[in-house]
XYZ file of C-alpha atoms in Angstrom:
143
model
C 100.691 80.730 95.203
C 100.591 84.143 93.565
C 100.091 87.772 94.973
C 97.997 89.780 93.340
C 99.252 93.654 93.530
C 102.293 93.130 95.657
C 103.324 96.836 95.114
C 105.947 97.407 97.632
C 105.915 94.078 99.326
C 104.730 94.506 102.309
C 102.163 91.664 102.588
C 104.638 89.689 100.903
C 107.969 90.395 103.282
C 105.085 88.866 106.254
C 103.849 85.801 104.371
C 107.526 84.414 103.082
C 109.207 84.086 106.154
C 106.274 81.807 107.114
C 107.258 79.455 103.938
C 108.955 76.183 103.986
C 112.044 76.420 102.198
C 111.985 75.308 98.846
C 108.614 73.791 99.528
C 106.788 76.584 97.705
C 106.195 78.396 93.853
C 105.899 82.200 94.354
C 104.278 84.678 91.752
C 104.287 88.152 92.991
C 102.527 90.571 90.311
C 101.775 94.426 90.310
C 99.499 96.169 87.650
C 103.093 97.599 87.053
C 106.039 95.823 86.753
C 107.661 98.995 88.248
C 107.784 97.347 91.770
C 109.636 94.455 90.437
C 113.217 95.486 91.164
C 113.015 96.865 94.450
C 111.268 93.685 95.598
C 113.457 91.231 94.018
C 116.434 93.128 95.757
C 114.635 92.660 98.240
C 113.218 89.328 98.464
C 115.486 87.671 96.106
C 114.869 86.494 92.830
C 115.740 82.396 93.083
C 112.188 81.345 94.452
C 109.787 84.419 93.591
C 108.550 84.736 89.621
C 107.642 88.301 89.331
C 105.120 88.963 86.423
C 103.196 92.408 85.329
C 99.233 91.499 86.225
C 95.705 93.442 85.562
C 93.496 92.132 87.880
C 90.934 94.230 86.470
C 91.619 91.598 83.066
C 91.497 88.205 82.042
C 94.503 87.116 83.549
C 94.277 83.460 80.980
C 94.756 86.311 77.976
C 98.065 87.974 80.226
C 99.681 84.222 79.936
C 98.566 83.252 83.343
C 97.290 79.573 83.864
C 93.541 79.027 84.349
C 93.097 77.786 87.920
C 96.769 76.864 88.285
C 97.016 78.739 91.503
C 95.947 76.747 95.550
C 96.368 80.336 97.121
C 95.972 84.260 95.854
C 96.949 86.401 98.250
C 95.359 89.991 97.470
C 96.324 92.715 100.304
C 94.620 95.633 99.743
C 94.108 95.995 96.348
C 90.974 94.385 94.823
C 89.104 98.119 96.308
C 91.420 99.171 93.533
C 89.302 97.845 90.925
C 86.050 99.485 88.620
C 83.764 96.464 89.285
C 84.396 94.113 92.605
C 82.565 90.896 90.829
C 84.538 90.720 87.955
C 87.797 91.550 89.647
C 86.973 88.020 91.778
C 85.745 86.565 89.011
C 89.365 86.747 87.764
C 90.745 86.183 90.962
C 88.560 83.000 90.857
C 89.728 81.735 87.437
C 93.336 82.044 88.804
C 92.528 79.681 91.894
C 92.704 76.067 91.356
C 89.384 73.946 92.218
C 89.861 73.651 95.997
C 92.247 76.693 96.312
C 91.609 79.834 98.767
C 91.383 83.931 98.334
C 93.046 85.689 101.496
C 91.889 89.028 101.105
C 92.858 91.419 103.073
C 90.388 94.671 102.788
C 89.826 97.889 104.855
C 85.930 97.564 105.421
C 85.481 101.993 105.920
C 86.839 105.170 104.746
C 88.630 106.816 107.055
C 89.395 110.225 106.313
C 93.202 110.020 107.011
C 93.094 107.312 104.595
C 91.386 109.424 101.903
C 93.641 111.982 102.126
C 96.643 109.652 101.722
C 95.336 107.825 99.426
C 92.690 109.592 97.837
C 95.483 111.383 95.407
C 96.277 107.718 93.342
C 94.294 107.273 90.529
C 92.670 103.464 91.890
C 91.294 104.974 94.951
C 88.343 106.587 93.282
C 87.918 104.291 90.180
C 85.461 101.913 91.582
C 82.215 102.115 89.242
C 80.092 99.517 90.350
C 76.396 99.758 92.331
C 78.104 97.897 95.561
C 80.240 101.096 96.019
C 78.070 104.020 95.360
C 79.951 106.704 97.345
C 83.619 105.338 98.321
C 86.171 102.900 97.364
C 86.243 100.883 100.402
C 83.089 98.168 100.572
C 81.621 97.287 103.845
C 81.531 93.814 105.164
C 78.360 93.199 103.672
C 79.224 93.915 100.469
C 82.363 91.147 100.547
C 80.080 88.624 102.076
């Protein structure tokens, strides 16, 4: 399974205690690799490959295996992106034939959130006609 943009970990430190032991392979990636040694000192370093990964690029060219992966976990990041359909499109190359996308997505702005968040650089980089006026889509436009 991989994460896509672990950052911090926090999606992660809920799906690993729910993991058979040894039972699993576990890539956790970040744009940056910046995250990488506060979450393997916290999550340990013996069953989690950490590896630097651009969504927003062919992740095949970044040395990742085409449709080697039966679950991507993506927690609030893909919103992150210029252009949602070819963000999944690499999402989708990473999945393996019959593997699943657990996305997990806030679906509207709130303004608390913009105000938070609206000072990183990925929360207003979306460039694509689904988003026209903020980064979050609406559950019409992930359907």
């Amino acid at each position: 399974m991989i994460e896509v943009g672990a950052g911090t970990g926090s999606a992660t430190a809920s799906v690993l205690p729910e993991l058979p032991d040894g039972r699993f392979d576990y890539t956790y990636t970040d744009i940056s690799a910046g995250f990488f040694a506060e979450a393997e000192a916290r999550f340990g370093d013996e069953a989690i490959d950490y590896r630097p990964l651009d969504i927003e690029k062919d992740p095949v060219e970044q040395g990742f295996d085409s449709h080697g992966y039966d679950l991507l976990i993506a927690s609030n990041v893909l919103h992150a992106t210029r252009y949602l359909e070819e963000t999944l499109g690499h999402c989708r190359d990473l999945l393996a034939p019959s593997g699943q996308l657990i996305a997990l997505e806030n679906l509207s702005g709130l303004g608390w959130m913009d105000l938070t968040f609206g000072q990183l650089d990925g929360w207003w980089r979306f460039a694509d006609d689904y988003r026209p006026h903020h980064a979050l889509a609406s559950p019409a436009v992930w359907r």
